[in-house]
Short mmCIF file of C-alpha atoms and ligand atoms in Angstrom, two decimals:
data_model
loop_
_atom_site.label_atom_id
_atom_site.label_comp_id
_atom_site.label_asym_id
_atom_site.label_seq_id
_atom_site.Cartn_x
_atom_site.Cartn_y
_atom_site.Cartn_z
CA MET B 1 -0.01 -0.02 0.13
CA GLU B 2 1.14 3.36 -0.94
CA ASP B 3 2.67 5.04 2.39
CA ARG B 4 0.64 7.97 2.57
CA LEU B 5 -2.77 5.77 2.83
CA ALA B 6 -1.03 3.19 5.75
CA ALA B 7 -1.87 3.97 9.31
CA VAL B 8 0.31 6.56 10.80
CA LYS B 9 3.64 4.97 12.09
CA GLY B 10 3.70 3.53 15.78
CA MET B 11 -0.39 4.37 15.52
CA ASN B 12 -1.62 1.02 15.16
CA ASP B 13 -5.19 -0.55 14.04
CA VAL B 14 -6.49 -2.94 16.75
CA LEU B 15 -8.27 -5.54 15.14
CA PRO B 16 -10.45 -8.57 16.61
CA PRO B 17 -9.29 -10.71 18.30
CA GLU B 18 -6.61 -8.37 20.06
CA SER B 19 -9.51 -5.27 20.25
CA GLY B 20 -11.84 -7.86 22.39
CA ARG B 21 -8.66 -8.26 24.89
CA LEU B 22 -7.78 -4.72 25.04
CA GLY B 23 -12.17 -3.77 25.89
CA ARG B 24 -11.72 -6.64 28.64
CA PHE B 25 -9.09 -4.88 30.00
CA LEU B 26 -10.36 -1.50 30.34
CA GLU B 27 -13.44 -3.21 31.20
CA VAL B 28 -11.54 -5.16 34.32
CA GLY B 29 -9.65 -1.62 35.12
CA ARG B 30 -12.37 0.36 35.19
CA ARG B 31 -14.83 -1.81 37.27
CA LEU B 32 -11.55 -2.30 40.50
CA LEU B 33 -11.01 1.39 40.21
CA VAL B 34 -14.91 2.30 40.41
CA ALA B 35 -14.97 -0.32 43.52
CA HIS B 36 -11.86 1.50 45.25
CA GLY B 37 -14.33 4.35 45.18
CA TYR B 38 -13.06 6.55 41.71
CA ARG B 39 -15.40 8.08 39.19
CA GLU B 40 -14.80 8.14 35.57
CA ILE B 41 -13.58 11.68 33.83
CA VAL B 42 -13.61 11.98 30.34
CA THR B 43 -11.38 14.88 28.96
CA PRO B 44 -10.90 16.42 25.71
CA ILE B 45 -8.18 14.39 23.45
CA ALA B 46 -6.39 18.00 22.28
CA GLU B 47 -5.56 20.42 24.78
CA TYR B 48 -3.84 24.23 24.56
CA THR B 49 -0.02 23.55 24.54
CA ALA B 50 0.87 25.87 27.06
CA LEU B 51 -1.14 23.42 29.85
CA PHE B 52 1.45 20.67 29.02
CA SER B 53 4.24 23.13 28.77
CA ARG B 54 3.46 24.46 32.14
CA ALA B 55 2.38 20.95 34.04
CA VAL B 56 4.71 18.59 32.66
CA GLY B 57 7.62 21.27 32.21
CA GLU B 58 9.11 22.99 29.28
CA VAL B 59 12.98 21.10 29.91
CA THR B 60 11.30 17.71 29.37
CA ASP B 61 11.73 15.13 26.70
CA LEU B 62 7.75 14.93 26.68
CA VAL B 63 7.59 18.54 25.77
CA GLU B 64 10.30 19.24 23.92
CA LYS B 65 10.77 15.99 21.61
CA GLU B 66 7.48 14.11 21.60
CA MET B 67 4.15 15.82 21.66
CA TYR B 68 2.17 16.24 18.83
CA THR B 69 1.76 20.04 18.42
CA PHE B 70 -0.20 21.94 15.75
CA PRO B 71 -1.76 25.49 15.05
CA ASP B 72 -5.44 24.99 14.92
CA ARG B 73 -7.65 27.43 12.36
CA ASP B 74 -7.42 30.22 14.88
CA GLY B 75 -3.73 30.04 15.19
CA ARG B 76 -4.00 28.60 18.75
CA SER B 77 -1.03 26.04 19.52
CA LEU B 78 -2.71 22.81 20.30
CA SER B 79 -1.48 19.67 21.55
CA LEU B 80 -2.38 15.94 21.31
CA ARG B 81 -2.43 15.10 24.80
CA PRO B 82 0.89 12.56 25.47
CA GLU B 83 -0.49 12.02 29.24
CA GLY B 84 -3.88 12.50 31.32
CA THR B 85 -2.91 14.44 34.54
CA ALA B 86 -2.39 17.71 32.93
CA GLY B 87 -6.28 17.84 31.18
CA ALA B 88 -7.51 16.10 34.42
CA VAL B 89 -6.01 18.73 36.43
CA ARG B 90 -7.47 21.67 34.23
CA ALA B 91 -10.76 20.25 34.75
CA TYR B 92 -10.07 20.01 38.25
CA VAL B 93 -9.22 23.69 38.40
CA GLN B 94 -11.64 24.96 35.60
CA HIS B 95 -14.60 23.48 37.49
CA ALA B 96 -13.42 24.42 41.05
CA VAL B 97 -14.09 21.05 42.04
CA HIS B 98 -12.50 21.58 45.53
CA LYS B 99 -15.77 23.74 46.44
CA ALA B 100 -17.72 20.74 45.72
CA GLU B 101 -15.88 18.08 47.67
CA PRO B 102 -13.06 18.02 49.63
CA VAL B 103 -11.64 14.72 48.48
CA THR B 104 -12.00 14.22 44.84
CA LYS B 105 -11.23 10.78 43.15
CA TRP B 106 -11.15 10.36 39.61
CA PHE B 107 -10.00 8.21 36.80
CA TYR B 108 -9.70 8.20 32.83
CA ALA B 109 -9.02 6.13 30.43
CA GLY B 110 -8.22 6.69 26.80
CA PRO B 111 -5.82 7.17 23.89
CA MET B 112 -2.18 9.02 24.49
CA PHE B 113 -0.09 10.37 21.83
CA ARG B 114 3.78 11.06 21.86
CA HIS B 115 6.19 10.88 19.11
CA GLU B 116 8.71 8.18 20.35
CA ARG B 117 10.70 5.84 18.54
CA GLN B 118 8.86 2.93 18.05
CA GLN B 119 9.67 -0.60 19.34
CA ARG B 120 7.63 -3.26 21.01
CA GLY B 121 5.67 -1.75 23.84
CA ARG B 122 6.14 1.80 22.84
CA TYR B 123 4.04 3.25 20.35
CA ARG B 124 2.80 7.22 19.17
CA GLN B 125 -0.24 6.53 20.00
CA PHE B 126 -1.50 3.91 23.15
CA HIS B 127 -3.83 3.76 25.62
CA GLN B 128 -3.48 4.65 29.51
CA ILE B 129 -5.80 4.06 32.13
CA GLY B 130 -5.43 6.82 35.09
CA ALA B 131 -6.29 8.19 38.12
CA GLU B 132 -6.01 10.96 40.51
CA VAL B 133 -6.88 11.82 44.28
CA PHE B 134 -7.33 15.41 44.83
CA GLY B 135 -7.11 16.36 48.85
CA ILE B 136 -5.23 14.02 50.77
CA ALA B 137 -1.48 15.07 51.77
CA GLU B 138 -1.25 11.70 54.24
CA PRO B 139 0.93 9.35 53.38
CA GLY B 140 -2.20 6.52 53.28
CA VAL B 141 -3.12 7.24 50.16
CA ASP B 142 0.16 6.72 48.45
CA ALA B 143 0.47 3.31 49.83
CA GLU B 144 -3.26 2.41 48.77
CA MET B 145 -2.70 3.91 45.22
CA ILE B 146 0.37 1.50 45.02
CA THR B 147 -1.28 -1.54 46.89
CA MET B 148 -4.58 -0.98 44.42
CA LEU B 149 -2.27 -0.98 41.62
CA VAL B 150 -0.29 -4.37 42.33
CA ASP B 151 -3.91 -6.19 42.97
CA LEU B 152 -5.16 -4.71 39.75
CA LEU B 153 -2.03 -6.32 37.67
CA SER B 154 -2.69 -9.47 39.33
CA ALA B 155 -6.73 -9.31 38.68
CA LEU B 156 -5.55 -8.92 35.15
CA GLY B 157 -3.41 -11.26 34.80
CA VAL B 158 -0.30 -9.74 34.93
CA PRO B 159 2.70 -11.82 36.74
CA GLN B 160 4.87 -10.98 39.27
CA ALA B 161 4.06 -7.00 39.63
CA ARG B 162 6.24 -5.35 41.82
CA ALA B 163 6.75 -1.56 42.83
CA ARG B 164 9.39 0.71 42.98
CA VAL B 165 9.18 3.70 45.13
CA SER B 166 11.41 6.96 45.76
CA SER B 167 10.83 10.27 47.11
CA LEU B 168 11.58 13.47 44.91
CA GLY B 169 11.75 15.61 47.92
CA CYS B 170 9.81 19.14 48.50
CA ALA B 171 9.76 22.66 47.20
CA GLY B 172 12.15 22.95 50.83
CA CYS B 173 14.60 19.96 49.98
CA ARG B 174 14.69 19.59 46.17
CA PRO B 175 16.90 22.43 45.76
CA PHE B 176 19.57 20.34 47.72
CA PHE B 177 19.39 17.48 45.89
CA ARG B 178 19.63 20.04 42.28
CA GLU B 179 22.40 21.57 43.89
CA ARG B 180 24.59 18.21 44.51
CA LEU B 181 23.28 16.63 41.34
CA THR B 182 24.62 19.55 39.88
CA SER B 183 28.33 19.84 41.64
CA PHE B 184 28.45 16.07 40.78
CA LEU B 185 27.50 16.20 37.14
CA ARG B 186 29.17 19.68 35.89
CA PRO B 187 32.90 18.07 36.24
CA ARG B 188 31.70 15.20 33.99
CA ALA B 189 29.47 17.49 31.60
CA ALA B 190 32.00 16.09 28.56
CA ASP B 191 31.11 12.45 28.92
CA LEU B 192 27.00 13.94 28.69
CA CYS B 193 24.77 14.04 25.50
CA GLU B 194 24.00 17.27 23.87
CA ASP B 195 20.59 17.61 25.90
CA CYS B 196 21.92 16.69 28.88
CA ARG B 197 24.67 19.11 28.54
CA ARG B 198 22.55 21.38 28.00
CA ARG B 199 20.08 20.60 30.63
CA LEU B 200 22.64 20.96 33.19
CA ASP B 201 21.62 24.32 34.22
CA GLN B 202 17.73 24.00 33.14
CA ASN B 203 16.81 21.14 34.46
CA PRO B 204 19.57 18.94 36.24
CA LEU B 205 17.00 16.53 37.59
CA ARG B 206 16.07 15.60 33.98
CA LEU B 207 19.38 14.41 33.17
CA LEU B 208 18.43 11.31 35.90
CA ASP B 209 16.21 9.97 33.43
CA CYS B 210 18.31 10.40 30.16
CA LYS B 211 18.12 6.71 28.78
CA LYS B 212 21.78 7.33 26.44
CA GLU B 213 24.09 4.98 27.27
CA ILE B 214 26.94 7.43 27.94
CA CYS B 215 24.80 9.48 30.37
CA ALA B 216 23.83 6.28 32.25
CA THR B 217 27.44 5.44 32.66
CA THR B 218 28.31 9.02 33.78
CA ARG B 219 25.46 9.06 36.10
CA ALA B 220 26.95 6.10 37.88
CA GLY B 221 27.74 7.27 41.39
CA ALA B 222 25.33 10.22 41.51
CA PRO B 223 23.50 11.33 44.39
CA SER B 224 20.27 9.84 45.12
CA THR B 225 17.50 12.07 46.07
CA LEU B 226 16.93 9.77 49.44
CA ASP B 227 20.04 10.91 50.82
CA VAL B 228 18.89 14.89 51.05
CA LEU B 229 15.24 14.53 52.40
CA CYS B 230 13.82 16.83 54.82
CA ALA B 231 12.95 15.50 58.02
CA ALA B 232 9.14 15.39 56.79
CA CYS B 233 9.59 13.96 53.66
CA ARG B 234 11.42 11.43 54.76
CA ALA B 235 9.02 10.92 57.73
CA HIS B 236 6.46 10.62 54.47
CA LEU B 237 8.23 8.18 52.40
CA ASP B 238 9.06 5.98 56.01
CA ALA B 239 5.46 5.85 56.10
CA VAL B 240 4.31 4.85 52.76
CA VAL B 241 6.96 1.99 52.78
CA ALA B 242 5.74 0.89 56.32
CA ASP B 243 2.49 0.75 54.79
CA LEU B 244 3.50 -1.55 51.83
CA ALA B 245 5.47 -3.75 54.05
CA ALA B 246 1.98 -4.06 56.24
CA LEU B 247 -0.12 -4.94 53.52
CA SER B 248 2.99 -7.38 52.12
CA VAL B 249 2.87 -5.55 48.64
CA PRO B 250 6.33 -6.51 47.00
CA HIS B 251 8.18 -3.27 46.66
CA GLN B 252 11.74 -1.98 46.64
CA LEU B 253 13.09 1.42 47.42
CA ASP B 254 14.83 3.08 44.88
CA GLY B 255 16.59 6.34 44.79
CA THR B 256 17.52 6.56 41.18
CA LEU B 257 13.70 6.39 39.96
CA VAL B 258 13.07 9.76 39.08
CA ARG B 259 10.17 10.28 36.29
CA GLY B 260 10.23 11.96 33.37
CA LEU B 261 8.03 14.56 34.01
CA ASP B 262 8.55 17.90 36.31
CA TYR B 263 5.52 18.21 38.57
CA TYR B 264 6.25 15.37 40.79
CA THR B 265 6.86 15.57 44.40
CA ARG B 266 7.59 13.42 47.33
CA THR B 267 6.63 10.03 46.82
CA ALA B 268 7.32 8.69 43.28
CA PHE B 269 6.58 4.98 41.79
CA GLU B 270 6.85 3.15 38.84
CA VAL B 271 5.22 -0.82 38.99
CA HIS B 272 7.16 -3.21 36.76
CA SER B 273 6.36 -6.90 35.37
CA ASP B 274 9.45 -9.73 34.99
CA ALA B 275 7.00 -11.44 32.31
CA ALA B 276 9.65 -12.27 29.75
CA GLU B 277 7.96 -10.56 26.99
CA LEU B 278 8.19 -7.45 28.22
CA GLY B 279 11.62 -6.66 27.63
CA THR B 280 13.46 -3.45 28.34
CA GLN B 281 9.99 -1.81 28.27
CA ASN B 282 8.90 -3.36 31.78
CA THR B 283 7.65 -0.56 33.35
CA LEU B 284 3.89 -0.68 33.52
CA VAL B 285 2.67 1.71 35.59
CA GLY B 286 4.36 5.11 36.36
CA GLY B 287 2.73 7.99 39.46
CA GLY B 288 3.58 9.66 42.13
CA ARG B 289 2.60 12.76 44.03
CA TYR B 290 1.88 16.31 42.77
CA ASP B 291 1.45 18.64 45.82
CA GLY B 292 2.27 21.62 43.84
CA LEU B 293 0.57 21.36 40.39
CA VAL B 294 -2.99 22.39 40.89
CA GLU B 295 -1.93 25.66 42.50
CA GLU B 296 1.08 25.88 39.35
CA LEU B 297 -2.24 25.67 37.11
CA GLY B 298 -4.44 28.47 38.71
CA GLY B 299 -5.99 26.43 41.36
CA PRO B 300 -5.99 26.34 45.42
CA SER B 301 -3.58 24.43 47.27
CA VAL B 302 -4.36 21.29 47.09
CA PRO B 303 -2.46 18.08 47.22
CA ALA B 304 -2.99 15.08 44.82
CA ILE B 305 -1.22 12.04 43.80
CA GLY B 306 -1.71 10.15 40.64
CA PHE B 307 -0.77 6.97 38.10
CA ALA B 308 -0.90 6.07 34.68
CA MET B 309 -0.78 2.55 33.50
CA GLY B 310 0.23 1.93 29.50
CA VAL B 311 -2.08 -0.36 28.67
CA GLU B 312 -0.46 -1.68 25.63
CA ARG B 313 2.20 -2.77 27.20
CA ALA B 314 0.03 -4.62 30.51
CA LEU B 315 -1.36 -6.68 27.46
CA LEU B 316 1.78 -7.52 26.35
CA ALA B 317 2.51 -9.07 29.72
CA ILE B 318 -0.67 -11.23 30.08
CA PRO B 319 -0.37 -14.70 28.62
CA ALA B 320 -2.72 -14.41 25.41
CA GLU B 321 -5.89 -16.81 25.82
CA PRO B 322 -7.98 -18.52 22.84
CA PRO B 323 -10.23 -15.72 21.68
CA PRO B 324 -13.66 -16.07 23.14
CA ALA B 325 -16.83 -17.05 20.96
CA ALA B 326 -17.72 -14.27 18.64
CA VAL B 327 -21.86 -15.43 19.07
CA ASP B 328 -23.80 -17.75 21.70
CA VAL B 329 -26.48 -18.54 19.33
CA PHE B 330 -26.22 -18.98 15.41
CA LEU B 331 -29.71 -19.54 12.89
CA VAL B 332 -29.46 -21.33 10.10
CA ALA B 333 -32.51 -20.41 7.82
CA LEU B 334 -33.67 -22.67 4.87
CA GLY B 335 -35.76 -20.71 2.44
CA GLU B 336 -36.90 -16.92 2.47
CA PRO B 337 -40.03 -17.07 4.99
CA ALA B 338 -37.53 -19.03 7.26
CA ARG B 339 -35.16 -16.34 6.98
CA ARG B 340 -37.70 -13.92 7.81
CA TRP B 341 -38.81 -15.77 10.52
CA ALA B 342 -35.21 -16.14 11.52
CA ALA B 343 -34.25 -12.30 11.32
CA ALA B 344 -37.27 -11.83 13.76
CA ARG B 345 -36.46 -14.55 16.18
CA ALA B 346 -32.25 -13.02 16.10
CA ARG B 347 -33.92 -9.88 17.03
CA SER B 348 -35.75 -10.85 20.35
CA LEU B 349 -33.09 -13.38 21.36
CA ARG B 350 -30.64 -10.00 21.31
CA ALA B 351 -33.17 -8.41 23.73
CA ALA B 352 -33.24 -11.09 25.86
CA GLY B 353 -29.34 -10.31 26.27
CA LEU B 354 -27.98 -13.22 23.71
CA ARG B 355 -25.32 -12.83 20.96
CA VAL B 356 -26.68 -13.96 17.89
CA ASP B 357 -26.28 -13.86 14.40
CA LEU B 358 -27.64 -15.40 11.04
CA ASP B 359 -25.99 -15.04 7.62
CA HIS B 360 -28.25 -13.13 5.17
CA ARG B 361 -26.31 -14.79 2.07
CA GLY B 362 -28.39 -17.86 2.72
CA GLY B 363 -27.15 -20.28 1.21
CA SER B 364 -26.59 -24.38 1.95
CA PRO B 365 -27.14 -25.37 5.16
CA LYS B 366 -23.42 -26.79 5.17
CA ARG B 367 -22.10 -23.34 4.34
CA GLN B 368 -24.08 -21.80 7.22
CA PHE B 369 -22.92 -24.23 9.66
CA ARG B 370 -19.37 -23.41 8.60
CA ARG B 371 -20.18 -19.89 9.26
CA ALA B 372 -21.65 -21.01 12.73
CA ASP B 373 -18.78 -22.81 13.39
CA GLY B 374 -16.25 -19.80 12.63
CA LEU B 375 -18.02 -17.84 15.11
CA GLY B 376 -17.23 -20.21 17.93
CA ALA B 377 -21.42 -20.48 18.15
CA ARG B 378 -22.40 -23.11 20.85
CA LEU B 379 -26.27 -23.32 19.92
CA VAL B 380 -27.47 -23.55 16.53
CA ILE B 381 -30.97 -22.73 15.70
CA LEU B 382 -32.37 -24.46 12.19
CA VAL B 383 -35.45 -23.69 10.78
CA GLY B 384 -37.02 -24.64 6.97
CA ASP B 385 -40.44 -24.62 5.61
CA ASP B 386 -41.51 -27.57 7.55
CA GLU B 387 -40.54 -26.59 10.38
CA LEU B 388 -42.33 -22.91 10.32
CA SER B 389 -45.50 -24.74 9.13
CA ARG B 390 -45.55 -27.17 12.35
CA GLY B 391 -44.42 -23.79 14.36
CA THR B 392 -41.31 -25.66 15.55
CA ALA B 393 -37.57 -24.93 14.91
CA ALA B 394 -34.60 -27.45 15.82
CA LEU B 395 -31.93 -26.78 18.04
CA LYS B 396 -28.62 -27.98 17.87
CA ASP B 397 -25.79 -28.10 20.44
CA LEU B 398 -22.27 -27.59 18.27
CA ARG B 399 -20.63 -29.01 21.50
CA SER B 400 -22.42 -32.19 22.20
CA GLY B 401 -23.79 -32.79 19.03
CA GLU B 402 -27.20 -33.14 20.31
CA GLN B 403 -30.28 -32.04 17.90
CA GLN B 404 -33.55 -31.86 19.29
CA GLU B 405 -36.79 -30.21 18.00
CA LEU B 406 -38.84 -27.84 19.99
CA PRO B 407 -41.88 -25.68 19.94
CA GLN B 408 -40.70 -22.14 19.08
CA ASP B 409 -42.08 -20.48 22.47
CA ALA B 410 -40.00 -23.12 24.16
CA LEU B 411 -36.33 -22.37 22.37
CA LEU B 412 -35.26 -19.57 25.02
CA ALA B 413 -35.68 -21.60 28.52
CA GLU B 414 -34.32 -24.13 26.18
CA ILE B 415 -31.15 -21.95 25.13
CA SER B 416 -30.68 -20.40 27.92
CA ARG B 417 -30.19 -23.51 30.55
CA ARG B 418 -28.24 -25.06 27.83
CA LEU B 419 -25.77 -21.91 28.00
CA SER B 420 -25.70 -21.92 31.76
CA GLY B 421 -24.49 -25.87 31.84
P1 AMP P 501 4.20 8.02 31.71
O1 AMP P 501 2.96 8.62 31.49
O2 AMP P 501 5.34 8.30 30.92
O3 AMP P 501 4.59 8.20 33.25
O4 AMP P 501 3.98 6.40 31.80
C1 AMP P 501 3.05 5.33 31.96
C2 AMP P 501 3.33 4.25 31.53
O5 AMP P 501 2.53 4.39 30.38
C3 AMP P 501 4.35 3.45 31.18
O6 AMP P 501 4.44 2.99 32.12
C4 AMP P 501 4.16 2.86 30.05
O7 AMP P 501 3.34 1.65 30.31
C5 AMP P 501 3.07 3.82 29.24
N1 AMP P 501 3.38 4.24 28.22
C6 AMP P 501 3.97 5.24 28.09
N2 AMP P 501 4.51 5.54 27.08
C7 AMP P 501 4.17 4.82 26.15
C8 AMP P 501 4.48 4.72 24.89
N3 AMP P 501 4.99 5.34 23.97
N4 AMP P 501 3.76 3.41 24.48
C9 AMP P 501 3.22 2.38 25.05
N5 AMP P 501 3.15 2.46 26.40
C10 AMP P 501 3.79 3.66 27.05
#
């Protein structure tokens, strides 16, 4: 196919049965978040670019290199959202939600866009399920969120989920860390990539998540955020870790974890899986506290914490099961009067909640049965002129091979009995 008519590189079609896996994943995710007291929000896929530069940070890979940014027809710069927190916080501030409730628990699920180098587990359009809690500064909610994520991943079938936890400090202690880090890296600047050399003065924390090998080597032995936490940040982190231990959540403290976004304060975490399919892209969830962001975006001073889970990446970690059947019941009709009867019956069975199909092309019974098989139907209703004249239909159970002729008004009860058996 001509290149310009193919899907955009890194933005993938999701076709059955994979689309079914994606849908079921989102369903289970939604159910679990609702069970934890979260309610769903839907925010626009595009926002004014300034929101992301302000929230995520001007000097970050995400904003400098990865956003899909374009002028709209009025000349204002828009960007496709690269992440969900900026939009959620914008909505929280814009609708003054803090005035209506002291604590807000929101979740979202939808596509995000980043112009990254494509590889397995890394795409330019991908889905995230994320959540935000506004209004709680206490560490209990940090530990609860991390616990929920480990539980969620195991409920979704992701093997060996474990958390890495760190603290990025607060406005009080972070400047000390920044200073220590800069003093460590400045004499080594010649061994940093060009981006990192530039960021050394602007945003030295970002040097910690540069993926280039030369920078990773140069960083070895750099001070850790954990060395310079103030007493309040230290106590917060200790409390999170104590809760995680009490809840037996697999976790490890890791001072090298910094996350790629500027808005985090105090707790930062990731959830990983050791599933072999993931290779190096084994971070399934990233999150942390962002106590200053609501205020930064023009709202009141409200503490908050959130996470985002990469759906495609989590799906890679879940062993694929055979795809479920597309329908429960298939109607095989012989002749036009039977086809019309079957169409009406399909409608009433669908209204009763069953997954039902028939083949409007008609054709031989053999061909129609082949179609029933292809869709994975468990039961086939077979009708022709004879059955119609008797007011009956044949019901065939494709699993056991049994076939019986039934009065038409007894079909639904027998179908339900067989499907539940
Ligand atoms: P972040 O918003 O960068 O903290 O990412 C949170 C999670 O989203 C990551 O742990 C990944 O699971 C997922 N993710 C981030 N970027 C991508 C991408 N380009 N393709 C697929 N998943 C991604």
